[in-house]
Amino acid sequence: MSFVSRIDKLCFRGLEFYLKRDDLLSEFGGKARKLSFHLAQNYPQNQHFVSYGGLQSNALAALSLFSKKRNFRLSYAFERSSTFLEKNPRGNYALALANGTKFIKKPQNFPSLQDFALSLCAKGDILIPQGLATQDAAQGYQELTRELEDQSRAMGVDFDIFLPSGTGTAAAFLAKYSKFRVFTCACIGGSAYLRAQISSLEPDYDFSNLHILEPPKKYHFAKPYAEFYALYEAIRRECRVEFDLLYDMPGLRTLLHHRAKLGRILYLHQGGLSGNETMLERYLAHNL
Ligand SMILES: *Cc1c(COP(=O)(O)O)cnc(C)c1O
């Protein structure tokens, strides 16, 4: 892939850090790294992809755009959605519908969503696991590692990389390939869940370069917190950068809490702003 993202220098609440602008990388945002392998393949016109997960997932938004641009077909299996959202599409779900994604709801008698998605695959179809958490993602993080090492050399600075984790795929591959230390925190489940996710991605994963930091307190994924909204506004005002509410807010809280453990921080901004729309509505509804 030939995209390169720039590095900015920011100062927030007295903390100076570098910001790797993968949010500006391409129309896929940070998820372009995970798609790099697929972007480089010569799939036939009309190739059918099957994926699954939440209706507001950033991976869904990126996959739907990828499929639309390349004239591929995307089917997406889901469960547990609100009828209200199904009738009033918003955010990433609306985006994916506009990009022609076909949505298929899992019948209740089907045990797992993954098995249901698998059952939708015919010969020649490609199944993409939830959150693009697959070995195919490795290629994009090898490229990102090389890019960061080139930029580090040109700037004459060594980095400690920080990025918030969902499935942990991005953090795991970065820590595997990079000579820089990589720090992360779990935004879904806790640290044990994050480790388990990474171990299922890569059974013999060596965690020695991946430092999992504990958030200052327990946050539930995708729940609105007044302190997150305040932080979102403050960093937008002070640094003129918009961050994602789901991952970057717990991420920044955790990073600020543990700042003394890190040297020259490089924060990886992975985008996800298309998901902010629905979260901001929820913040307004909660009057936070
Ligand atoms: C997908 C995503 C993440 C989590 O990435 P994982 O590789 O699943 O850990 C973090 N931040 C944003 C903005 C994302 O879109």
CSV table of C-alpha atoms and ligand atoms in Angstrom, one decimal:
chain,number,residue,atom,x,y,z
A,1,MET,CA,0.0,0.0,0.0
A,2,SER,CA,1.4,3.4,-0.8
A,3,PHE,CA,-0.3,5.5,1.8
A,4,VAL,CA,1.8,7.4,4.4
A,5,SER,CA,0.4,9.4,7.3
A,6,ARG,CA,2.1,12.4,8.9
A,7,ILE,CA,3.2,12.9,12.5
A,8,ASP,CA,2.1,16.0,14.4
A,9,LYS,CA,3.4,17.3,17.7
A,10,LEU,CA,0.8,18.1,20.3
A,11,CYS,CA,0.7,19.4,23.8
A,12,PHE,CA,-2.3,18.6,26.0
A,13,ARG,CA,-2.5,19.5,29.7
A,14,GLY,CA,1.2,19.9,29.8
A,15,LEU,CA,1.9,16.5,28.1
A,16,GLU,CA,3.9,16.8,24.9
A,17,PHE,CA,3.4,13.9,22.5
A,18,TYR,CA,3.6,13.0,18.9
A,19,LEU,CA,0.4,12.0,17.0
A,20,LYS,CA,0.5,9.6,14.1
A,21,ARG,CA,-2.4,10.7,11.9
A,22,ASP,CA,-3.7,7.4,10.6
A,23,ASP,CA,-7.1,9.0,10.9
A,24,LEU,CA,-6.1,10.9,7.7
A,25,LEU,CA,-4.4,7.9,6.0
A,26,SER,CA,-7.1,7.3,3.5
A,27,GLU,CA,-10.9,7.1,3.2
A,28,PHE,CA,-10.7,3.9,5.3
A,29,GLY,CA,-9.1,5.8,8.2
A,30,GLY,CA,-6.8,3.7,10.4
A,31,LYS,CA,-8.6,0.5,9.3
A,32,ALA,CA,-6.7,0.9,6.0
A,33,ARG,CA,-3.8,-0.8,7.8
A,34,LYS,CA,-5.9,-3.9,8.4
A,35,LEU,CA,-7.2,-3.8,4.8
A,36,SER,CA,-3.8,-3.4,3.2
A,37,PHE,CA,-3.5,-7.1,2.4
A,38,HIS,CA,-6.9,-7.2,0.7
A,39,LEU,CA,-6.3,-3.9,-1.1
A,40,ALA,CA,-3.2,-5.5,-2.7
A,41,GLN,CA,-5.1,-8.7,-4.0
A,42,ASN,CA,-6.5,-9.1,-7.4
A,43,TYR,CA,-9.9,-10.4,-6.5
A,44,PRO,CA,-12.4,-11.0,-9.3
A,45,GLN,CA,-15.1,-8.4,-10.0
A,46,ASN,CA,-18.1,-9.3,-7.9
A,47,GLN,CA,-16.1,-11.2,-5.2
A,48,HIS,CA,-18.3,-11.9,-2.3
A,49,PHE,CA,-17.1,-11.1,1.2
A,50,VAL,CA,-18.9,-12.2,4.4
A,51,SER,CA,-18.3,-10.6,7.7
A,52,TYR,CA,-20.1,-10.1,11.0
A,53,GLY,CA,-20.2,-8.1,14.2
A,54,GLY,CA,-21.9,-5.0,15.6
A,55,LEU,CA,-24.0,-2.6,13.4
A,56,GLN,CA,-21.9,0.4,14.6
A,57,SER,CA,-18.5,-1.1,14.1
A,58,ASN,CA,-15.8,0.9,12.4
A,59,ALA,CA,-14.6,-2.3,10.7
A,60,LEU,CA,-18.0,-2.5,9.0
A,61,ALA,CA,-17.8,1.0,7.8
A,62,ALA,CA,-14.3,0.4,6.3
A,63,LEU,CA,-15.3,-3.0,4.7
A,64,SER,CA,-18.4,-1.6,3.2
A,65,LEU,CA,-16.5,1.2,1.6
A,66,PHE,CA,-13.8,-1.2,0.3
A,67,SER,CA,-16.5,-3.4,-1.2
A,68,LYS,CA,-18.2,-0.5,-2.9
A,69,LYS,CA,-15.0,1.0,-4.3
A,70,ARG,CA,-13.9,-2.3,-5.8
A,71,ASN,CA,-17.3,-3.5,-7.0
A,72,PHE,CA,-17.3,-6.4,-4.5
A,73,ARG,CA,-20.3,-7.7,-2.6
A,74,LEU,CA,-20.4,-7.6,1.2
A,75,SER,CA,-22.8,-9.6,3.4
A,76,TYR,CA,-22.8,-8.8,7.1
A,77,ALA,CA,-24.3,-11.0,9.8
A,78,PHE,CA,-25.4,-9.4,13.0
A,79,GLU,CA,-27.5,-10.1,16.1
A,80,ARG,CA,-28.9,-8.1,19.1
A,81,SER,CA,-29.7,-4.8,17.5
A,82,SER,CA,-32.5,-2.4,18.5
A,83,THR,CA,-35.5,-2.4,16.2
A,84,PHE,CA,-35.2,1.4,16.4
A,85,LEU,CA,-31.8,1.4,14.8
A,86,GLU,CA,-32.9,-1.1,12.2
A,87,LYS,CA,-35.8,1.2,11.3
A,88,ASN,CA,-33.8,4.5,11.6
A,89,PRO,CA,-30.3,3.8,10.3
A,90,ARG,CA,-27.6,6.1,11.7
A,91,GLY,CA,-23.8,6.3,11.8
A,92,ASN,CA,-21.7,3.4,10.5
A,93,TYR,CA,-24.8,1.3,9.9
A,94,ALA,CA,-26.3,3.9,7.6
A,95,LEU,CA,-23.0,4.3,5.9
A,96,ALA,CA,-22.7,0.6,5.2
A,97,LEU,CA,-26.3,0.5,3.9
A,98,ALA,CA,-25.6,3.3,1.5
A,99,ASN,CA,-22.5,1.4,0.4
A,100,GLY,CA,-24.7,-1.5,-0.6
A,101,THR,CA,-24.0,-3.9,2.3
A,102,LYS,CA,-26.5,-6.7,2.6
A,103,PHE,CA,-27.4,-7.3,6.3
A,104,ILE,CA,-28.6,-10.7,7.6
A,105,LYS,CA,-29.8,-11.1,11.1
A,106,LYS,CA,-28.8,-14.3,12.9
A,107,PRO,CA,-31.7,-16.6,13.7
A,108,GLN,CA,-32.1,-17.2,17.5
A,109,ASN,CA,-31.6,-21.0,17.1
A,110,PHE,CA,-28.1,-20.5,15.6
A,111,PRO,CA,-25.5,-20.9,18.4
A,112,SER,CA,-22.8,-18.4,17.4
A,113,LEU,CA,-22.6,-15.4,15.1
A,114,GLN,CA,-19.3,-16.7,13.6
A,115,ASP,CA,-20.9,-20.0,12.7
A,116,PHE,CA,-23.8,-18.3,11.2
A,117,ALA,CA,-21.6,-16.1,9.1
A,118,LEU,CA,-19.6,-19.2,8.0
A,119,SER,CA,-22.9,-20.8,6.9
A,120,LEU,CA,-23.5,-17.9,4.6
A,121,CYS,CA,-20.2,-18.6,2.7
A,122,ALA,CA,-20.4,-20.4,-0.6
A,123,LYS,CA,-17.3,-21.7,-2.4
A,124,GLY,CA,-14.9,-18.9,-3.3
A,125,ASP,CA,-16.4,-16.5,-0.8
A,126,ILE,CA,-14.1,-14.8,1.7
A,127,LEU,CA,-15.0,-14.7,5.4
A,128,ILE,CA,-13.6,-11.8,7.3
A,129,PRO,CA,-13.6,-12.2,11.1
A,130,GLN,CA,-15.2,-9.6,13.4
A,131,GLY,CA,-13.2,-6.4,13.7
A,132,LEU,CA,-10.9,-7.5,10.9
A,133,ALA,CA,-9.0,-9.5,13.6
A,134,THR,CA,-7.1,-11.9,11.4
A,135,GLN,CA,-3.5,-12.8,10.3
A,136,ASP,CA,-4.2,-11.0,7.0
A,137,ALA,CA,-4.0,-7.8,9.1
A,138,ALA,CA,-0.3,-8.4,9.8
A,139,GLN,CA,0.9,-7.0,6.4
A,140,GLY,CA,-0.4,-3.5,7.1
A,141,TYR,CA,1.3,-3.4,10.5
A,142,GLN,CA,4.6,-4.5,9.0
A,143,GLU,CA,4.2,-1.5,6.6
A,144,LEU,CA,3.3,0.8,9.4
A,145,THR,CA,6.4,-0.4,11.4
A,146,ARG,CA,8.7,0.4,8.5
A,147,GLU,CA,7.0,3.8,8.0
A,148,LEU,CA,7.4,4.7,11.7
A,149,GLU,CA,11.1,3.7,11.7
A,150,ASP,CA,11.7,5.8,8.6
A,151,GLN,CA,10.0,8.8,10.3
A,152,SER,CA,11.8,8.2,13.6
A,153,ARG,CA,15.1,8.3,11.8
A,154,ALA,CA,14.3,11.4,9.8
A,155,MET,CA,13.1,13.2,13.0
A,156,GLY,CA,15.9,11.8,15.2
A,157,VAL,CA,13.5,10.7,17.8
A,158,ASP,CA,12.7,7.2,19.3
A,159,PHE,CA,9.1,6.5,20.3
A,160,ASP,CA,7.1,4.7,22.8
A,161,ILE,CA,4.0,3.9,20.9
A,162,PHE,CA,0.5,4.0,22.5
A,163,LEU,CA,-2.7,2.9,21.0
A,164,PRO,CA,-6.1,1.8,22.5
A,165,SER,CA,-7.2,-1.8,21.8
A,166,GLY,CA,-10.5,-3.4,20.8
A,167,THR,CA,-9.5,-6.9,19.5
A,168,GLY,CA,-5.9,-6.1,20.1
A,169,THR,CA,-4.9,-6.9,16.5
A,170,ALA,CA,-3.3,-3.6,15.8
A,171,ALA,CA,-1.4,-3.5,19.0
A,172,ALA,CA,-0.3,-7.1,18.8
A,173,PHE,CA,1.2,-6.8,15.3
A,174,LEU,CA,2.8,-3.5,16.0
A,175,ALA,CA,4.5,-4.8,19.1
A,176,LYS,CA,5.6,-7.9,17.2
A,177,TYR,CA,7.3,-6.1,14.3
A,178,SER,CA,8.4,-2.8,15.9
A,179,LYS,CA,11.6,-2.1,17.7
A,180,PHE,CA,9.8,0.5,19.7
A,181,ARG,CA,8.0,-0.4,22.9
A,182,VAL,CA,4.2,-0.6,22.4
A,183,PHE,CA,1.7,0.3,25.1
A,184,THR,CA,-2.0,-0.3,25.0
A,185,CYS,CA,-5.1,-0.7,27.1
A,186,ALA,CA,-8.2,-2.8,26.8
A,187,CYS,CA,-11.4,-0.9,25.8
A,188,ILE,CA,-13.6,-4.0,25.5
A,189,GLY,CA,-13.6,-6.4,28.4
A,190,GLY,CA,-10.5,-6.1,30.6
A,191,SER,CA,-6.8,-6.8,30.2
A,192,ALA,CA,-7.3,-10.6,30.6
A,193,TYR,CA,-9.9,-10.6,27.8
A,194,LEU,CA,-7.5,-8.6,25.6
A,195,ARG,CA,-4.7,-11.1,26.2
A,196,ALA,CA,-7.1,-14.0,25.4
A,197,GLN,CA,-8.1,-12.2,22.1
A,198,ILE,CA,-4.5,-11.8,21.1
A,199,SER,CA,-3.7,-15.4,22.0
A,200,SER,CA,-6.6,-16.6,19.8
A,201,LEU,CA,-5.3,-14.5,17.0
A,202,GLU,CA,-1.8,-15.9,17.4
A,203,PRO,CA,-1.5,-18.9,19.8
A,204,ASP,CA,2.2,-18.5,20.6
A,205,TYR,CA,2.2,-14.7,20.8
A,206,ASP,CA,5.1,-13.3,22.7
A,207,PHE,CA,3.9,-10.4,24.9
A,208,SER,CA,7.3,-9.2,25.9
A,209,ASN,CA,7.1,-6.0,23.8
A,210,LEU,CA,3.4,-5.3,24.4
A,211,HIS,CA,2.7,-3.4,27.7
A,212,ILE,CA,-1.0,-3.5,28.7
A,213,LEU,CA,-1.8,-0.6,31.0
A,214,GLU,CA,-4.8,-0.7,33.4
A,215,PRO,CA,-7.3,2.1,33.0
A,216,PRO,CA,-7.6,4.4,36.1
A,217,LYS,CA,-11.0,2.8,36.7
A,218,LYS,CA,-13.3,0.3,35.1
A,219,TYR,CA,-15.2,1.7,32.0
A,220,HIS,CA,-17.9,-0.2,30.1
A,221,PHE,CA,-17.4,-0.2,26.4
A,222,ALA,CA,-19.6,2.2,24.5
A,223,LYS,CA,-21.2,3.6,27.6
A,224,PRO,CA,-21.3,7.4,27.8
A,225,TYR,CA,-19.2,8.9,30.6
A,226,ALA,CA,-19.3,12.6,31.4
A,227,GLU,CA,-15.5,12.6,31.9
A,228,PHE,CA,-15.1,11.2,28.3
A,229,TYR,CA,-17.2,14.0,26.8
A,230,ALA,CA,-15.3,16.6,28.8
A,231,LEU,CA,-12.0,15.2,27.6
A,232,TYR,CA,-13.2,14.9,24.0
A,233,GLU,CA,-14.1,18.6,24.1
A,234,ALA,CA,-11.0,19.7,25.9
A,235,ILE,CA,-8.6,18.0,23.5
A,236,ARG,CA,-10.5,19.2,20.5
A,237,ARG,CA,-10.3,22.8,21.8
A,238,GLU,CA,-6.7,22.7,23.0
A,239,CYS,CA,-5.2,20.6,20.1
A,240,ARG,CA,-7.8,21.1,17.3
A,241,VAL,CA,-7.9,17.3,16.7
A,242,GLU,CA,-11.1,15.3,17.0
A,243,PHE,CA,-10.6,11.9,18.6
A,244,ASP,CA,-12.9,8.9,18.7
A,245,LEU,CA,-15.2,8.5,21.7
A,246,LEU,CA,-15.2,4.7,22.0
A,247,TYR,CA,-11.5,3.9,22.0
A,248,ASP,CA,-9.5,7.1,22.2
A,249,MET,CA,-11.3,8.4,25.4
A,250,PRO,CA,-10.5,5.4,27.6
A,251,GLY,CA,-7.1,5.3,25.8
A,252,LEU,CA,-6.2,8.9,26.6
A,253,ARG,CA,-7.4,8.6,30.2
A,254,THR,CA,-5.2,5.6,30.6
A,255,LEU,CA,-2.3,7.2,28.9
A,256,LEU,CA,-2.5,10.4,31.0
A,257,HIS,CA,-2.7,8.2,34.1
A,258,HIS,CA,0.4,6.2,33.3
A,259,ARG,CA,2.4,9.0,31.5
A,260,ALA,CA,5.4,8.7,33.8
A,261,LYS,CA,6.0,5.2,32.6
A,262,LEU,CA,6.5,6.3,28.9
A,263,GLY,CA,9.3,8.1,27.2
A,264,ARG,CA,8.6,10.1,24.0
A,265,ILE,CA,5.1,9.2,23.3
A,266,LEU,CA,3.7,8.5,19.8
A,267,TYR,CA,-0.1,8.1,20.0
A,268,LEU,CA,-1.6,6.3,17.0
A,269,HIS,CA,-4.8,8.0,16.0
A,270,GLN,CA,-6.8,5.2,14.2
A,271,GLY,CA,-9.7,7.3,13.1
A,272,GLY,CA,-13.2,6.0,13.9
A,273,LEU,CA,-14.8,9.4,13.6
A,274,SER,CA,-17.7,8.1,11.6
A,275,GLY,CA,-18.8,6.3,14.8
A,276,ASN,CA,-18.8,9.6,16.8
A,277,GLU,CA,-22.1,10.7,15.3
A,278,THR,CA,-24.2,8.1,17.1
A,279,MET,CA,-22.2,8.4,20.3
A,280,LEU,CA,-22.6,12.2,20.4
A,281,GLU,CA,-26.4,11.7,20.1
A,282,ARG,CA,-26.3,9.4,23.1
A,283,TYR,CA,-24.3,12.0,25.1
A,284,LEU,CA,-26.8,14.6,24.2
A,285,ALA,CA,-29.7,12.3,25.2
A,286,HIS,CA,-28.0,11.6,28.5
A,287,ASN,CA,-27.4,15.3,29.0
A,288,LEU,CA,-23.8,14.7,30.0
B,1,LIG,C1,-10.9,-0.7,15.3
B,1,LIG,C2,-10.4,0.4,16.1
B,1,LIG,C3,-9.6,0.2,17.3
B,1,LIG,C4,-9.3,-1.2,17.8
B,1,LIG,O1,-8.4,-1.9,17.0
B,1,LIG,P1,-8.1,-3.4,17.3
B,1,LIG,O2,-7.1,-3.8,16.3
B,1,LIG,O3,-9.3,-4.2,17.2
B,1,LIG,O4,-7.6,-3.4,18.7
B,1,LIG,C5,-9.2,1.3,18.0
B,1,LIG,N1,-9.6,2.6,17.6
B,1,LIG,C6,-10.3,2.8,16.5
B,1,LIG,C7,-10.7,4.2,16.2
B,1,LIG,C8,-10.8,1.8,15.7
B,1,LIG,O5,-11.5,2.0,14.6
